[in-house]
Amino acid sequence: MKYDFNTTEARAKTLDEQDSLAEYRSKFFIPKNKIYVDGNSLGLMPKLSETSLLRIIDEWKTIAIDGWLDAEKPWFFFSEDLGAQIAPIVGAKPDEVVATGTTTVNLHALVSSFYKPKEGCSKLLADELNFPTDIYALKSQVALKGYNPESELILTPSKDGRVLDEKDIVDLMTDDVALIVLPSVLYRSSQLLDIPHLTKEAHKRDINIGFDCSHSVGLVPHKFNEWDVDFAFWCSYKYLNGGPGAPAFLYVNKKHFNEYPGLAGWFGNNKETQFNMSLDFEPATSAGRWQISSPGIIGAAAIEGALAVTLEAGIENIREKSLKLTSYLIYLVDELLAKKPYNISIGTPRDPNRRGGHIALEREEFAFEICEALKSHDVVPDFRPKNIVRIAPIALYNTYQDVWNVVQILKRIIDEKEYKQFIK
Ligand SMILES: *Cc1c(COP(=O)(O)O)cnc(C)c1O
């Protein structure tokens, strides 16, 4: 994709004028006077989330227990409903997705079911750049099955500490691997892995594969069925804007609906018979069988409004604008901040097909202090050790002007050596 960028502020304004998603910014609560570029950690609140939250709070006030069946959207089916709503943007059938648990809990629920180590085939293949919680959970799953995580959890190494080479992952898909769990987008460098390719290679070797899509759902279109992914899970508070600690999602490919849940609970029961209160668990024949407990309806309420915004904007349009925003940021950094004394480099793959929604700005020295200086200018980025400032311009609510401003502020922070104030 060739973009018509230049470094002037006038161009930023033109890009905003030409932006077909520009109207979506007004559908969010934007923190006053802030340039919020941290939506990859916590998405901003959609106004429609306030609407759906208030409805459910009112139902709790007025009909209480009857809300389970008589609410406008009955709470008893709410998790499945949200799953069916999000299914199109992940390329799944409506009953293959459910809103439940949290990211790490869903990882546990799925891996406890799909990791079946046996003599000679007991390895769990992951990678060394994943978000730490995934690795903690995988280690404990290996130990729970009576194996040694030190020898059985294989972490694909990275050559440069930024990205993974899919070939290295495939080379590790050996006969002794029982399951593969990988992230879709790496949380530091923003590398997007080739999910269809990795899935195909895993299946050639008869290995099941699952993905943590926390950094890609709501940003990148997924086609789980077409790619034949076995399972996936993701949080709803990053690009989906579902709110802090909102319920997460999980996807299970229909072909695995007969798999017995490793962490069973009564909300995974067939809904028709759940209230028979039998001591024999009768798992639902849908992804719903991986639910454990009563759903957190209030947290889930916010997702309803947030999803409506994403679905209306269209995931293809969101991806297109996100790539243009991140390309613009890369362009401005290359033009204005790459040379001495700025020395800022791009730690994210430049190939748009290999990157997610944020850009990792790297600087050998004072990256932390520069991040603090950005905050003092009301920019909201985040810092990841040891030298990365992550900037996520979000398609639904950030502007090209935001990106231009962030780059100008960065330039000033270094021109004026403002970061020195933040050296401890
Ligand atoms: C954000 C994120 C999580 C968060 O886990 P929680 O259980 O929601 O706290 C986990 N894994 C990845 C890859 C993430 O990006």
Coordinates of C-alpha atoms and ligand atoms in Angstrom, one line a residue:
M1 CA 0.0 0.0 0.0
K2 CA 1.4 3.4 -1.0
Y3 CA 0.3 6.3 1.1
D4 CA 0.6 9.9 0.3
F5 CA 2.3 11.1 3.5
N6 CA 4.4 14.1 4.2
T7 CA 5.6 15.7 7.4
T8 CA 3.4 18.8 7.5
E9 CA 0.6 19.4 9.9
A10 CA -1.6 20.3 7.0
R11 CA -1.3 16.7 5.7
A12 CA -2.4 15.3 9.1
K13 CA -5.5 17.5 8.8
T14 CA -6.1 16.3 5.2
L15 CA -5.8 12.7 6.3
D16 CA -8.4 13.3 9.0
E17 CA -10.7 14.9 6.5
Q18 CA -10.5 11.9 4.2
D19 CA -11.0 9.4 7.1
S20 CA -14.2 7.5 6.6
L21 CA -14.1 6.3 10.2
A22 CA -13.7 9.8 11.6
E23 CA -17.2 10.0 13.0
Y24 CA -16.5 7.0 15.4
R25 CA -14.4 9.2 17.6
S26 CA -17.5 10.9 18.9
K27 CA -18.9 7.5 20.0
F28 CA -16.3 7.2 22.7
F29 CA -15.5 9.0 26.0
I30 CA -12.1 10.6 25.3
P31 CA -10.2 11.6 28.4
K32 CA -10.1 15.4 28.4
N33 CA -7.1 17.0 26.9
K34 CA -5.3 13.7 26.6
I35 CA -3.8 12.1 23.5
Y36 CA -4.7 8.5 24.3
V37 CA -2.5 6.0 22.5
D38 CA -2.8 3.1 24.9
G39 CA -5.9 1.4 23.6
N40 CA -3.8 -1.8 23.1
S41 CA -3.8 -2.0 26.9
L42 CA -7.2 -0.6 27.8
G43 CA -9.6 0.6 25.1
L44 CA -11.6 3.7 25.8
M45 CA -15.2 3.5 26.9
P46 CA -17.8 3.5 24.1
K47 CA -20.9 5.6 24.8
L48 CA -23.0 2.6 23.8
S49 CA -21.3 0.6 26.7
E50 CA -22.7 3.1 29.1
T51 CA -26.2 2.5 27.6
S52 CA -26.0 -1.3 27.8
L53 CA -24.5 -1.1 31.3
L54 CA -27.3 1.2 32.5
R55 CA -29.9 -1.1 31.1
I56 CA -28.6 -4.1 33.0
I57 CA -28.2 -2.1 36.2
D58 CA -31.8 -1.0 35.9
E59 CA -32.9 -4.6 35.3
W60 CA -31.1 -5.6 38.5
K61 CA -32.9 -2.8 40.3
T62 CA -36.3 -3.6 39.0
I63 CA -36.6 -7.3 38.2
A64 CA -33.7 -8.8 40.1
I65 CA -33.7 -12.6 39.8
D66 CA -36.2 -12.5 36.9
G67 CA -33.4 -10.9 34.9
W68 CA -32.0 -14.3 34.2
L69 CA -34.9 -15.1 31.9
D70 CA -37.0 -12.0 31.5
A71 CA -34.4 -9.2 30.9
E72 CA -34.5 -7.5 27.6
K73 CA -31.5 -9.8 26.7
P74 CA -31.9 -12.6 29.2
W75 CA -28.8 -13.0 31.4
F76 CA -29.0 -16.8 31.2
F77 CA -28.1 -16.7 27.5
F78 CA -26.0 -13.5 27.6
S79 CA -22.6 -15.1 27.2
E80 CA -23.7 -17.2 24.3
D81 CA -25.4 -14.2 22.7
L82 CA -22.2 -12.1 22.9
G83 CA -20.3 -15.1 21.4
A84 CA -22.7 -15.3 18.5
Q85 CA -22.4 -11.5 17.9
I86 CA -18.6 -11.5 17.8
A87 CA -18.5 -14.7 15.7
P88 CA -18.5 -13.0 12.3
I89 CA -15.4 -10.9 13.0
V90 CA -13.4 -14.0 14.0
G91 CA -14.7 -16.2 11.2
A92 CA -16.5 -18.6 13.5
K93 CA -20.0 -20.1 13.7
P94 CA -22.3 -18.5 16.3
D95 CA -22.1 -21.5 18.7
E96 CA -18.3 -21.7 18.5
V97 CA -17.6 -18.6 20.6
V98 CA -18.7 -17.6 24.1
A99 CA -18.0 -14.7 26.4
T100 CA -16.7 -16.1 29.6
G101 CA -14.0 -16.2 32.2
T102 CA -10.9 -14.1 31.7
T103 CA -8.0 -14.6 29.3
T104 CA -5.8 -16.5 31.7
V105 CA -8.7 -18.6 33.1
N106 CA -9.8 -19.4 29.5
L107 CA -6.3 -20.5 28.7
H108 CA -6.4 -22.8 31.7
A109 CA -9.9 -24.1 30.7
L110 CA -8.8 -24.9 27.2
V111 CA -5.3 -26.2 27.8
S112 CA -6.6 -28.5 30.6
S113 CA -8.8 -30.0 27.9
F114 CA -6.5 -30.1 24.9
Y115 CA -3.2 -30.9 26.5
K116 CA -3.1 -34.7 26.8
P117 CA 0.5 -35.7 27.4
K118 CA 1.5 -39.3 27.1
E119 CA 4.7 -41.3 27.0
G120 CA 6.8 -40.0 24.1
C121 CA 4.4 -37.2 23.3
S122 CA 4.2 -34.8 26.2
K123 CA 5.7 -31.5 25.0
L124 CA 3.8 -28.3 25.0
L125 CA 5.2 -25.9 22.4
A126 CA 5.0 -22.1 23.0
D127 CA 7.4 -19.2 22.5
E128 CA 9.7 -17.0 24.7
L129 CA 8.1 -13.7 23.7
N130 CA 4.6 -14.4 24.9
F131 CA 2.9 -12.3 27.6
P132 CA 4.1 -13.8 31.0
T133 CA 0.7 -14.9 32.3
D134 CA 0.4 -17.3 29.4
I135 CA 3.7 -18.9 30.2
Y136 CA 2.9 -19.1 34.0
A137 CA -0.4 -20.8 33.1
L138 CA 1.2 -23.2 30.6
K139 CA 3.9 -24.2 33.1
S140 CA 1.3 -25.0 35.8
Q141 CA -0.8 -27.0 33.3
V142 CA 2.3 -29.1 32.5
A143 CA 2.9 -29.6 36.2
L144 CA -0.7 -30.5 36.9
K145 CA -0.5 -33.3 34.4
G146 CA 2.4 -34.7 36.3
Y147 CA 5.2 -33.6 33.9
N148 CA 8.2 -31.3 34.4
P149 CA 7.7 -27.8 32.9
E150 CA 11.5 -27.4 32.7
S151 CA 11.7 -30.2 30.1
E152 CA 8.2 -30.4 28.6
L153 CA 7.4 -26.7 28.0
I154 CA 9.3 -25.7 24.8
L155 CA 9.7 -22.0 24.2
T156 CA 10.5 -21.1 20.6
P157 CA 13.5 -18.7 20.9
S158 CA 13.7 -15.4 19.2
K159 CA 16.9 -14.4 17.4
D160 CA 16.6 -10.7 18.1
G161 CA 14.4 -10.5 21.2
R162 CA 11.7 -8.8 19.0
V163 CA 10.2 -11.2 16.6
L164 CA 9.7 -14.9 16.0
D165 CA 10.5 -16.7 12.8
E166 CA 7.6 -19.0 11.9
K167 CA 10.2 -21.4 10.5
D168 CA 11.7 -21.8 13.9
I169 CA 8.3 -22.6 15.3
V170 CA 7.6 -25.2 12.6
D171 CA 11.0 -26.8 13.2
L172 CA 10.0 -27.4 16.8
M173 CA 6.8 -29.2 15.8
T174 CA 8.3 -32.6 16.4
D175 CA 6.6 -36.0 17.1
D176 CA 6.8 -35.5 20.9
V177 CA 4.7 -32.3 20.8
A178 CA 1.2 -32.8 22.3
L179 CA -0.1 -29.2 21.9
I180 CA 0.9 -25.8 20.6
V181 CA -0.2 -22.5 22.1
L182 CA 1.0 -19.2 20.6
P183 CA 0.0 -15.5 20.6
S184 CA -1.5 -14.0 17.4
V185 CA 0.3 -10.6 18.0
L186 CA 3.3 -10.2 20.2
Y187 CA 2.6 -7.7 23.0
R188 CA 6.0 -6.0 22.7
S189 CA 7.0 -5.8 19.1
S190 CA 3.5 -6.1 17.7
Q191 CA 4.5 -8.8 15.2
L192 CA 1.5 -10.6 13.8
L193 CA 2.2 -14.3 13.4
D194 CA 1.0 -16.2 10.3
I195 CA -1.9 -18.1 12.0
P196 CA -3.1 -20.0 8.9
H197 CA 0.4 -21.2 8.0
L198 CA 1.2 -22.3 11.6
T199 CA -2.1 -24.1 11.8
K200 CA -1.6 -25.9 8.6
E201 CA 1.9 -27.0 9.6
A202 CA 0.7 -28.2 13.0
H203 CA -2.1 -30.2 11.5
K204 CA 0.2 -31.9 9.0
R205 CA 1.8 -33.4 12.1
D206 CA -1.5 -34.1 13.8
I207 CA -0.9 -31.6 16.5
N208 CA -3.7 -29.4 17.9
I209 CA -2.9 -25.6 18.0
G210 CA -4.5 -22.7 19.9
F211 CA -3.9 -19.0 19.8
D212 CA -4.1 -16.2 22.3
C213 CA -5.7 -13.4 20.2
S214 CA -5.8 -10.7 22.9
H215 CA -3.8 -8.3 20.7
S216 CA -5.6 -9.0 17.5
V217 CA -9.4 -9.5 17.9
G218 CA -11.2 -6.2 17.2
L219 CA -8.2 -5.1 15.1
V220 CA -7.4 -7.8 12.5
P221 CA -10.1 -9.9 10.8
H222 CA -9.7 -13.6 11.8
K223 CA -11.0 -16.6 9.9
F224 CA -10.8 -19.3 12.5
N225 CA -13.0 -21.8 10.6
E226 CA -11.3 -21.3 7.3
W227 CA -7.9 -21.6 8.9
D228 CA -9.1 -24.6 10.9
V229 CA -7.7 -23.3 14.2
D230 CA -8.5 -25.7 17.1
F231 CA -9.2 -23.1 19.7
A232 CA -8.5 -19.5 20.6
F233 CA -9.1 -17.1 23.5
W234 CA -8.8 -13.4 23.9
C235 CA -9.5 -10.5 26.2
S236 CA -12.2 -7.9 25.5
Y237 CA -10.6 -4.9 27.1
K238 CA -8.0 -4.0 24.5
Y239 CA -9.0 -3.4 20.9
L240 CA -12.6 -4.5 21.8
N241 CA -13.1 -1.7 24.3
G242 CA -15.1 -3.9 26.7
G243 CA -13.8 -2.3 29.9
P244 CA -11.3 -3.1 32.6
G245 CA -11.4 -6.8 33.5
A246 CA -14.4 -7.5 31.4
P247 CA -15.2 -11.2 30.6
A248 CA -13.0 -12.6 27.9
F249 CA -13.9 -14.8 24.9
L250 CA -13.1 -18.3 23.9
Y251 CA -13.5 -20.1 20.5
V252 CA -13.5 -23.8 20.1
N253 CA -13.7 -25.4 16.6
K254 CA -17.0 -27.3 16.2
K255 CA -15.0 -30.5 15.5
H256 CA -14.0 -30.5 19.1
F257 CA -17.4 -30.1 20.7
N258 CA -17.2 -33.6 22.0
E259 CA -14.0 -32.8 24.0
Y260 CA -14.6 -33.0 27.7
P261 CA -13.9 -29.8 29.6
G262 CA -10.9 -30.1 31.9
L263 CA -12.3 -27.5 34.3
A264 CA -16.0 -28.3 34.3
G265 CA -18.6 -26.1 36.0
W266 CA -22.4 -25.9 36.0
F267 CA -22.5 -23.0 33.4
G268 CA -21.0 -25.4 30.9
N269 CA -23.9 -27.7 31.2
N270 CA -26.6 -28.1 28.5
K271 CA -28.9 -25.2 29.2
E272 CA -32.0 -27.3 28.8
T273 CA -31.0 -29.5 31.8
Q274 CA -28.8 -27.2 33.9
F275 CA -31.5 -26.5 36.4
N276 CA -32.4 -30.2 36.8
M277 CA -29.5 -30.0 39.3
S278 CA -28.3 -33.5 38.5
L279 CA -24.9 -34.5 39.9
D280 CA -24.0 -35.8 36.4
F281 CA -22.6 -33.0 34.3
E282 CA -24.1 -33.0 30.8
P283 CA -21.8 -30.6 28.8
A284 CA -23.4 -28.3 26.2
T285 CA -22.7 -29.2 22.6
S286 CA -21.1 -25.8 21.9
A287 CA -18.2 -23.7 23.0
G288 CA -20.5 -23.0 25.9
R289 CA -19.3 -26.2 27.6
W290 CA -16.0 -24.5 28.5
Q291 CA -17.8 -22.1 30.8
I292 CA -17.3 -22.7 34.5
S293 CA -19.3 -20.2 36.6
S294 CA -22.2 -17.8 36.6
P295 CA -21.3 -15.1 34.1
G296 CA -20.3 -11.6 35.3
I297 CA -23.3 -10.0 33.7
I298 CA -22.4 -6.4 34.7
G299 CA -18.9 -6.7 33.1
A300 CA -20.4 -8.4 30.1
A301 CA -23.0 -5.6 29.7
A302 CA -20.3 -3.2 28.6
I303 CA -19.1 -5.6 25.9
E304 CA -22.5 -5.5 24.3
G305 CA -22.3 -1.8 23.5
A306 CA -18.7 -1.9 22.6
L307 CA -19.2 -4.8 20.1
A308 CA -22.0 -2.9 18.4
V309 CA -19.6 -0.1 17.6
T310 CA -16.9 -2.4 16.2
L311 CA -19.5 -4.4 14.2
E312 CA -21.0 -1.2 12.7
A313 CA -17.6 0.2 11.8
G314 CA -16.6 -3.1 10.1
I315 CA -13.5 -5.0 11.0
E316 CA -12.0 -4.6 7.4
N317 CA -12.3 -0.9 7.7
I318 CA -10.8 -0.9 11.2
R319 CA -7.8 -2.9 9.9
E320 CA -7.3 -0.6 6.9
K321 CA -7.3 2.6 9.0
S322 CA -5.1 1.0 11.7
L323 CA -2.5 0.1 9.1
K324 CA -2.6 3.6 7.7
L325 CA -2.2 5.1 11.2
T326 CA 0.7 2.9 12.1
S327 CA 2.3 3.4 8.6
Y328 CA 2.0 7.2 9.2
L329 CA 3.6 6.9 12.6
I330 CA 6.5 4.8 11.1
Y331 CA 6.9 7.4 8.3
L332 CA 7.1 10.4 10.7
V333 CA 9.5 8.6 13.0
D334 CA 11.7 7.7 10.1
E335 CA 11.6 11.2 8.7
L336 CA 12.0 13.2 11.9
L337 CA 13.3 11.0 14.8
A338 CA 15.6 8.4 13.3
K339 CA 18.8 10.4 13.2
K340 CA 21.0 11.8 16.0
P341 CA 20.2 13.1 18.6
Y342 CA 16.8 11.4 18.4
N343 CA 18.0 7.8 17.8
I344 CA 14.5 6.3 17.8
S345 CA 14.0 3.2 15.8
I346 CA 11.0 1.0 14.9
G347 CA 10.9 -2.3 16.7
T348 CA 7.8 -3.5 14.8
P349 CA 7.8 -5.4 11.5
R350 CA 7.4 -3.0 8.6
D351 CA 5.5 -5.4 6.5
P352 CA 1.9 -4.5 7.2
N353 CA 0.8 -8.2 6.9
R354 CA 3.1 -9.0 9.8
R355 CA 2.1 -6.3 12.3
G356 CA -0.6 -5.6 14.8
G357 CA -2.0 -2.3 16.0
H358 CA 0.7 -0.7 18.0
I359 CA 4.2 0.5 17.1
A360 CA 7.2 -0.3 19.4
L361 CA 9.5 2.7 19.5
E362 CA 12.9 1.7 20.7
R363 CA 15.7 3.8 22.0
E364 CA 18.9 2.6 23.5
E365 CA 19.0 5.3 26.2
F366 CA 16.4 7.0 28.3
A367 CA 13.3 5.2 26.8
F368 CA 11.6 5.1 30.2
E369 CA 12.3 8.7 30.9
I370 CA 11.0 9.7 27.5
C371 CA 7.8 7.8 28.2
E372 CA 7.5 9.7 31.5
A373 CA 8.0 13.0 29.6
L374 CA 5.3 12.1 27.1
K375 CA 2.9 11.6 30.0
S376 CA 3.8 15.0 31.4
H377 CA 2.6 16.4 28.0
D378 CA -0.8 14.5 28.5
V379 CA 0.1 11.8 26.0
V380 CA -0.9 8.3 27.3
P381 CA 1.5 5.7 25.9
D382 CA 3.1 2.8 27.8
F383 CA 6.5 1.5 28.5
R384 CA 7.7 -2.1 28.3
P385 CA 11.2 -2.9 29.6
K386 CA 13.7 -2.5 28.8
N387 CA 13.6 0.1 26.1
I388 CA 10.3 0.2 24.4
V389 CA 7.6 2.9 24.3
R390 CA 4.5 1.5 22.8
I391 CA 2.2 3.8 20.8
A392 CA -1.1 2.5 19.7
P393 CA -3.2 4.8 17.4
I394 CA -6.6 3.2 17.5
A395 CA -8.7 3.2 14.3
L396 CA -12.0 3.9 16.1
Y397 CA -11.0 7.0 18.1
N398 CA -7.5 8.3 17.3
T399 CA -6.8 10.8 14.6
Y400 CA -3.9 11.4 12.3
Q401 CA -3.5 14.7 14.1
D402 CA -2.9 12.6 17.3
V403 CA -0.1 10.8 15.6
W404 CA 1.4 14.0 14.3
N405 CA 1.2 15.6 17.7
V406 CA 2.9 12.6 19.5
V407 CA 5.8 12.8 17.1
Q408 CA 6.2 16.6 17.5
I409 CA 6.1 16.2 21.3
L410 CA 8.7 13.4 21.2
K411 CA 10.9 15.7 19.1
R412 CA 10.6 18.5 21.5
I413 CA 11.3 16.2 24.5
I414 CA 14.6 15.3 23.0
D415 CA 15.4 18.7 21.5
E416 CA 14.9 20.3 24.9
K417 CA 16.3 17.3 26.8
E418 CA 13.1 17.4 28.9
Y419 CA 13.5 13.7 29.6
K420 CA 16.4 14.5 31.9
Q421 CA 14.0 15.7 34.6
F422 CA 12.7 12.1 34.9
I423 CA 16.1 10.5 35.5
K424 CA 16.0 9.0 39.0
Ligands
LIG1 C1 -3.7 -8.8 27.8 C2 -3.2 -10.2 27.7 C3 -3.5 -11.1 28.7 C4 -4.3 -10.6 29.9 O1 -4.6 -11.7 30.8 P1 -5.8 -11.5 31.8 O2 -6.1 -12.8 32.3 O3 -6.9 -10.8 31.1 O4 -5.3 -10.6 32.9 C5 -3.0 -12.4 28.6 N1 -2.3 -12.8 27.5 C6 -2.0 -11.9 26.5 C7 -1.2 -12.4 25.3 C8 -2.5 -10.6 26.6 O5 -2.2 -9.7 25.6

